[in-house]
């Protein structure tokens, strides 16, 4: 790879990920003048009861937001998914709009979400990190510090990084996402490693899991992950979890690292990787780059059973004057034990909203957040054990 090619790759990566104020201002200008993407609607062709969901606005929302909602919807409405451009007919049951303008408070049947958030773990010392891990994960975390089944190794050798990318990362992405898989190019992977390295979890004979990371300004940021061959066995054996535990231990015992950034995610609490990182003691923070100034407006256009099911099953984070707030809907006055927890550092309380009232004529939830503190409740523990594959879904 020539020096010029490396510089071009670094420039592209910096443009997409830099937290420099000048870069974020340039993004804001381009967002203002760049035409927004056309409306694309996703439907489940074999399920008439499945809610249709559309996306328009900031272009990268198609590959991030709409693909994710396809996955979330498939839990209750499995089937063949079709995307098509909206042609002037009735809007989708649920419409999502990516925008760089937060604008006025959410309107009728509308919610304003952050477009992206980061999950960050402060790592001042090992004891603090251990105490922040969820009670269910603490025994496994403690055991990982004593286990001898896997060992960690940090490497910067370009040949080994290429091998990781081809042997672990790409197969893992293909296994999890098939045709919907999206990732960085090999050139970008090599650039990431130059700003940090590759953290490997190895058995006695060979590497089984790994993660590319950057280490800049006291922040250890996880990036591209993978397991050997993308095989499910490495989730079941605990190798993938041990990779995270060993990275946490590394950050907590390094005097040059103050926090571990688990990178960005969408603001849907039911996302599998969201729940897994919550158990590691992550704190929800605004994105450090241009995504901090981007928002997602979710609007319900049709009150249908499938729409209600999607809202009930997928709690979200919304933007309010109080900061980020988890929102849970419930029906018929029945607050069942929650399936997905929002117990995060930085998110002390959740708002539980009657779905009938949200769907009513004046269905604006702002008043619950701003003027009805009695609606705030502590989030219950989740009552469902997800599969290993679902827990690790990225």
Coordinates of C-alpha atoms in Angstrom, one line a residue:
X1 CA 0.0 0.0 0.0
X2 CA 1.6 3.3 -1.1
X3 CA 2.0 6.3 1.2
X4 CA -0.5 8.2 -0.9
X5 CA -3.1 5.4 -0.5
X6 CA -2.5 5.3 3.2
X7 CA -3.1 9.1 3.4
X8 CA -6.3 8.8 1.4
X9 CA -7.6 6.0 3.7
X10 CA -6.7 8.0 6.8
X11 CA -8.5 11.0 5.4
X12 CA -11.7 9.0 4.6
X13 CA -11.6 7.4 8.0
X14 CA -11.1 10.7 9.8
X15 CA -13.9 12.3 7.9
X16 CA -16.4 9.6 9.0
X17 CA -15.1 9.2 12.6
X18 CA -13.3 12.3 13.8
X19 CA -14.5 14.3 16.8
X20 CA -12.7 17.4 15.7
X21 CA -15.1 20.4 15.8
X22 CA -14.1 21.6 12.4
X23 CA -15.0 18.2 10.9
X24 CA -18.4 18.1 12.7
X25 CA -19.2 21.6 11.4
X26 CA -18.3 20.6 7.8
X27 CA -20.7 17.6 8.2
X28 CA -23.4 19.9 9.4
X29 CA -23.0 22.1 6.3
X30 CA -23.1 19.2 3.9
X31 CA -26.1 17.7 5.7
X32 CA -27.9 21.1 5.1
X33 CA -27.1 21.3 1.4
X34 CA -27.0 17.6 0.4
X35 CA -30.3 16.2 -1.0
X36 CA -31.9 13.6 1.3
X37 CA -32.3 10.0 0.3
X38 CA -35.6 9.0 -1.1
X39 CA -38.2 7.2 1.0
X40 CA -37.6 3.4 1.1
X41 CA -40.3 1.2 2.6
X42 CA -39.6 -2.3 4.1
X43 CA -42.4 -4.8 4.2
X44 CA -42.7 -8.6 5.0
X45 CA -44.2 -10.0 1.9
X46 CA -45.6 -13.1 3.5
X47 CA -47.1 -11.4 6.6
X48 CA -50.0 -9.0 6.1
X49 CA -50.0 -8.3 9.8
X50 CA -46.4 -7.1 9.9
X51 CA -46.0 -3.4 10.2
X52 CA -44.4 -1.6 7.2
X53 CA -41.5 0.6 8.1
X54 CA -39.9 3.3 5.9
X55 CA -36.8 5.4 6.1
X56 CA -35.8 8.7 4.4
X57 CA -33.3 11.5 5.1
X58 CA -29.6 11.1 6.0
X59 CA -28.3 8.5 3.5
X60 CA -26.5 6.1 5.9
X61 CA -29.8 5.4 7.7
X62 CA -30.7 2.8 5.1
X63 CA -27.7 0.6 6.0
X64 CA -28.0 1.3 9.7
X65 CA -31.5 2.1 10.8
X66 CA -33.8 0.3 8.3
X67 CA -31.7 -2.9 8.3
X68 CA -31.8 -3.0 12.1
X69 CA -35.6 -2.5 12.3
X70 CA -35.9 -5.4 9.8
X71 CA -34.1 -7.6 12.4
X72 CA -36.2 -6.3 15.3
X73 CA -39.4 -6.8 13.4
X74 CA -38.5 -10.3 12.4
X75 CA -38.7 -11.5 16.0
X76 CA -42.5 -11.3 15.9
X77 CA -43.0 -11.3 12.1
X78 CA -40.5 -13.6 10.4
X79 CA -40.6 -13.8 6.6
X80 CA -39.2 -12.5 3.4
X81 CA -38.4 -8.8 3.5
X82 CA -38.8 -6.5 0.5
X83 CA -37.5 -2.9 0.1
X84 CA -39.2 -0.6 -2.4
X85 CA -39.3 3.1 -3.1
X86 CA -42.4 4.8 -1.9
X87 CA -44.5 5.8 -4.9
X88 CA -47.0 8.3 -3.5
X89 CA -49.4 5.8 -1.9
X90 CA -50.2 5.8 1.8
X91 CA -47.1 6.3 4.1
X92 CA -45.6 3.3 5.9
X93 CA -47.2 2.3 9.2
X94 CA -44.0 3.6 10.9
X95 CA -41.8 6.2 9.2
X96 CA -38.3 7.0 10.3
X97 CA -36.5 10.1 9.2
X98 CA -32.8 10.9 9.7
X99 CA -32.1 14.5 10.1
X100 CA -29.4 17.0 11.3
X101 CA -32.2 19.2 12.7
X102 CA -33.6 18.3 16.0
X103 CA -36.3 20.9 15.5
X104 CA -39.4 21.3 17.7
X105 CA -40.5 18.8 20.3
X106 CA -42.0 15.6 18.9
X107 CA -45.5 16.0 17.6
X108 CA -48.5 13.7 17.5
X109 CA -47.4 10.0 17.6
X110 CA -43.9 11.1 17.1
X111 CA -40.6 10.4 19.0
X112 CA -37.2 12.0 18.5
X113 CA -34.3 9.6 19.0
X114 CA -30.5 10.2 18.8
X115 CA -29.3 8.9 15.5
X116 CA -26.5 7.1 17.2
X117 CA -25.1 6.8 20.8
X118 CA -21.8 5.4 22.2
X119 CA -21.5 2.9 25.0
X120 CA -18.5 3.7 27.2
X121 CA -16.9 2.0 30.2
X122 CA -14.7 4.1 32.6
X123 CA -11.7 2.0 33.5
X124 CA -9.9 3.7 36.4
X125 CA -9.0 0.3 38.0
X126 CA -9.9 -3.4 38.0
X127 CA -12.1 -3.3 41.1
X128 CA -14.2 -0.4 39.7
X129 CA -14.7 -2.2 36.4
X130 CA -15.7 -5.4 38.2
X131 CA -18.2 -3.7 40.4
X132 CA -19.8 -2.1 37.3
X133 CA -20.4 -5.4 35.6
X134 CA -23.9 -6.8 36.1
X135 CA -24.4 -9.1 39.0
X136 CA -25.2 -12.0 36.6
X137 CA -21.9 -11.4 34.7
X138 CA -19.6 -10.8 37.6
X139 CA -18.9 -14.4 38.4
X140 CA -18.0 -15.0 34.8
X141 CA -15.9 -11.9 34.7
X142 CA -14.0 -12.9 37.9
X143 CA -13.5 -16.4 36.5
X144 CA -12.1 -15.0 33.3
X145 CA -9.3 -13.3 35.3
X146 CA -8.2 -16.6 36.6
X147 CA -8.9 -18.9 33.6
X148 CA -6.1 -20.4 31.6
X149 CA -8.2 -21.7 28.6
X150 CA -7.6 -18.5 26.6
X151 CA -4.8 -16.0 26.7
X152 CA -4.6 -12.5 25.2
X153 CA -2.1 -11.0 22.8
X154 CA -1.9 -7.6 21.2
X155 CA -0.3 -7.5 17.8
X156 CA 0.4 -4.8 15.1
X157 CA 1.9 -7.1 12.4
X158 CA 0.2 -6.3 9.1
X159 CA 0.2 -9.9 7.9
X160 CA -1.5 -11.2 11.0
X161 CA -4.1 -8.3 10.8
X162 CA -4.9 -9.3 7.2
X163 CA -5.3 -12.9 8.3
X164 CA -7.7 -11.8 11.1
X165 CA -9.7 -9.7 8.7
X166 CA -10.1 -12.5 6.2
X167 CA -10.3 -15.5 8.5
X168 CA -12.3 -14.1 11.4
X169 CA -14.0 -10.7 10.7
X170 CA -15.4 -11.3 7.2
X171 CA -16.8 -14.8 8.0
X172 CA -18.3 -13.4 11.3
X173 CA -20.1 -10.6 9.4
X174 CA -21.3 -13.0 6.8
X175 CA -22.6 -15.5 9.4
X176 CA -24.5 -12.8 11.3
X177 CA -25.9 -10.7 8.5
X178 CA -25.6 -12.7 5.3
X179 CA -26.6 -10.4 2.4
X180 CA -27.1 -7.4 4.7
X181 CA -23.5 -7.6 6.0
X182 CA -21.6 -4.2 6.0
X183 CA -18.2 -3.5 7.3
X184 CA -15.0 -1.5 6.6
X185 CA -12.6 -2.4 3.8
X186 CA -9.3 -4.1 4.4
X187 CA -7.4 -0.9 3.9
X188 CA -9.5 0.8 6.6
X189 CA -8.9 -2.2 8.9
X190 CA -5.2 -1.8 8.5
X191 CA -5.5 1.9 9.2
X192 CA -7.5 1.2 12.4
X193 CA -4.7 -1.2 13.6
X194 CA -2.1 1.5 12.9
X195 CA -3.9 3.7 15.5
X196 CA -4.0 0.8 18.0
X197 CA -3.7 -2.8 17.1
X198 CA -5.4 -6.2 17.1
X199 CA -6.4 -7.8 20.5
X200 CA -6.6 -11.6 20.1
X201 CA -8.0 -14.3 22.4
X202 CA -6.0 -17.5 21.8
X203 CA -6.4 -21.1 22.8
X204 CA -3.4 -23.3 23.3
X205 CA -3.1 -23.9 19.6
X206 CA -4.5 -20.9 17.7
X207 CA -6.4 -17.6 17.8
X208 CA -10.2 -18.0 18.3
X209 CA -11.5 -14.4 18.6
X210 CA -10.2 -10.9 18.0
X211 CA -11.0 -7.2 17.9
X212 CA -9.3 -4.4 16.1
X213 CA -9.0 -1.3 18.3
X214 CA -7.7 2.3 18.4
X215 CA -5.9 3.8 21.4
X216 CA -6.0 7.5 21.2
X217 CA -6.0 10.1 24.0
X218 CA -6.5 7.6 26.7
X219 CA -9.5 5.9 25.0
X220 CA -9.4 2.3 23.9
X221 CA -12.1 2.0 21.2
X222 CA -13.2 -1.4 20.0
X223 CA -13.9 -1.6 16.3
X224 CA -14.0 -4.7 14.0
X225 CA -14.6 -8.0 15.8
X226 CA -14.6 -11.6 14.7
X227 CA -14.4 -15.3 15.7
X228 CA -12.5 -18.0 13.9
X229 CA -14.4 -18.9 10.7
X230 CA -17.5 -17.0 12.1
X231 CA -18.4 -20.3 13.8
X232 CA -21.2 -20.3 16.4
X233 CA -19.2 -22.6 18.7
X234 CA -17.0 -19.7 19.8
X235 CA -20.0 -18.0 21.3
X236 CA -21.2 -21.2 23.1
X237 CA -17.7 -21.9 24.5
X238 CA -17.4 -18.4 26.0
X239 CA -14.5 -17.4 23.8
X240 CA -16.2 -14.3 22.5
X241 CA -17.2 -13.2 26.0
X242 CA -13.7 -13.8 27.3
X243 CA -12.4 -11.6 24.6
X244 CA -14.4 -8.7 26.0
X245 CA -13.4 -9.6 29.6
X246 CA -9.7 -9.6 28.7
X247 CA -10.0 -6.3 26.9
X248 CA -11.7 -4.8 30.0
X249 CA -8.9 -6.2 32.2
X250 CA -6.3 -4.7 29.8
X251 CA -7.9 -1.3 29.9
X252 CA -8.4 -1.4 33.7
X253 CA -4.8 -2.3 34.4
X254 CA -3.2 0.1 31.9
X255 CA -2.2 3.5 33.2
X256 CA -2.5 5.1 29.8
X257 CA -6.2 4.1 29.3
X258 CA -9.0 5.9 31.1
X259 CA -12.0 4.4 29.3
X260 CA -13.1 1.7 26.9
X261 CA -15.4 2.9 24.1
X262 CA -17.5 0.0 22.8
X263 CA -18.3 2.2 19.8
X264 CA -21.6 3.3 18.4
X265 CA -25.0 1.8 18.2
X266 CA -28.6 2.7 17.4
X267 CA -31.0 3.9 20.1
X268 CA -33.1 0.7 20.2
X269 CA -32.7 -0.9 23.6
X270 CA -33.8 -4.3 22.4
X271 CA -30.8 -4.6 20.1
X272 CA -28.8 -7.7 21.2
X273 CA -25.4 -6.1 21.3
X274 CA -27.0 -3.1 23.2
X275 CA -28.1 -5.6 25.9
X276 CA -24.7 -7.4 26.0
X277 CA -22.7 -4.2 26.4
X278 CA -25.1 -3.0 29.2
X279 CA -24.1 -6.1 31.2
X280 CA -20.4 -5.0 30.9
X281 CA -21.2 -1.8 32.8
X282 CA -21.4 0.5 29.9
X283 CA -22.6 4.1 30.2
X284 CA -24.7 5.6 27.4
X285 CA -23.1 8.8 26.0
X286 CA -23.8 11.0 23.0
X287 CA -21.7 10.1 20.0
X288 CA -18.4 12.0 20.1
X289 CA -18.4 12.7 16.3
X290 CA -20.8 14.3 13.8
X291 CA -23.5 11.8 14.8
X292 CA -23.9 13.8 18.0
X293 CA -25.8 16.4 15.9
X294 CA -28.0 13.9 14.0
X295 CA -31.4 12.7 15.0
X296 CA -34.0 10.1 14.1
X297 CA -37.7 11.1 14.0
X298 CA -40.0 8.1 14.4
X299 CA -43.6 8.7 13.5
X300 CA -46.5 6.2 13.8
X301 CA -48.9 6.7 10.9
X302 CA -51.2 3.8 11.4
X303 CA -52.6 2.3 14.6
X304 CA -52.5 -1.4 13.9
X305 CA -51.9 -4.5 16.0
X306 CA -48.6 -5.1 14.3
X307 CA -47.5 -1.5 15.0
X308 CA -48.4 -1.8 18.7
X309 CA -46.6 -5.1 18.9
X310 CA -43.4 -3.5 17.5
X311 CA -43.6 -0.6 19.9
X312 CA -44.3 -2.8 22.9
X313 CA -41.4 -5.1 22.1
X314 CA -38.8 -2.5 21.2
X315 CA -38.1 0.2 23.9
X316 CA -36.0 3.1 22.7
X317 CA -34.0 6.0 23.9
X318 CA -35.4 9.5 23.1
X319 CA -33.9 13.0 23.2
X320 CA -35.5 15.3 25.8
X321 CA -34.5 18.4 27.6
X322 CA -33.5 16.1 30.4
X323 CA -31.1 14.2 28.2
X324 CA -31.5 10.7 26.9
X325 CA -34.5 8.9 28.4
X326 CA -35.6 5.2 27.9
X327 CA -39.2 4.9 26.8
X328 CA -41.3 1.8 27.4
X329 CA -44.9 1.4 26.2
X330 CA -47.5 -0.8 27.9
X331 CA -51.2 -1.7 27.3
X332 CA -54.3 -2.2 29.3
X333 CA -52.7 -0.8 32.5
X334 CA -50.5 -3.9 32.6
X335 CA -46.8 -3.3 33.2
X336 CA -45.4 -6.8 32.7
X337 CA -41.8 -7.6 33.7
X338 CA -39.6 -6.0 31.1
X339 CA -38.0 -8.1 28.4
X340 CA -35.1 -5.7 27.8
X341 CA -33.5 -3.7 30.5
X342 CA -32.3 -0.1 30.3
X343 CA -30.2 -0.3 33.5
X344 CA -27.3 1.8 32.2
X345 CA -25.0 4.2 34.0
X346 CA -26.1 7.6 32.9
X347 CA -29.8 6.4 32.5
X348 CA -31.2 6.4 36.0
X349 CA -34.9 6.3 35.2
X350 CA -37.2 5.1 32.5
X351 CA -40.6 6.4 31.4
X352 CA -43.5 4.0 31.0
X353 CA -46.2 5.3 28.6
X354 CA -49.8 3.9 28.1
X355 CA -49.8 3.0 24.4
X356 CA -53.5 3.9 24.1
X357 CA -52.7 7.5 25.2
X358 CA -49.8 7.7 22.8
X359 CA -52.0 6.6 19.9
X360 CA -54.8 9.0 20.9
X361 CA -55.6 12.2 19.1
X362 CA -53.1 14.2 21.2
X363 CA -50.5 11.4 21.4
X364 CA -47.5 13.5 22.4
X365 CA -45.4 12.0 25.2
X366 CA -43.4 15.1 26.0
X367 CA -45.7 15.9 28.9
X368 CA -44.9 12.6 30.6
X369 CA -41.2 13.3 30.6
X370 CA -41.4 17.0 31.4
X371 CA -44.3 17.3 33.8
X372 CA -45.3 13.9 35.1
X373 CA -42.4 12.5 37.2
X374 CA -44.7 10.0 38.8
X375 CA -44.5 8.1 35.5
X376 CA -40.8 7.5 36.1
X377 CA -40.1 4.0 37.4
X378 CA -37.1 1.8 37.9
X379 CA -36.6 -0.7 35.1
X380 CA -37.2 -4.4 36.1
X381 CA -34.7 -7.1 35.3
X382 CA -35.3 -8.8 31.9
X383 CA -37.2 -12.1 32.2
X384 CA -36.1 -13.8 29.0
X385 CA -32.8 -15.6 28.3
X386 CA -31.7 -14.7 24.7
X387 CA -29.8 -17.2 22.6
X388 CA -26.0 -16.8 22.4
X389 CA -26.3 -15.8 18.8
X390 CA -28.9 -13.1 19.5
X391 CA -26.9 -11.7 22.5
X392 CA -23.9 -11.1 20.3
X393 CA -25.8 -9.7 17.3
X394 CA -24.1 -6.6 16.0

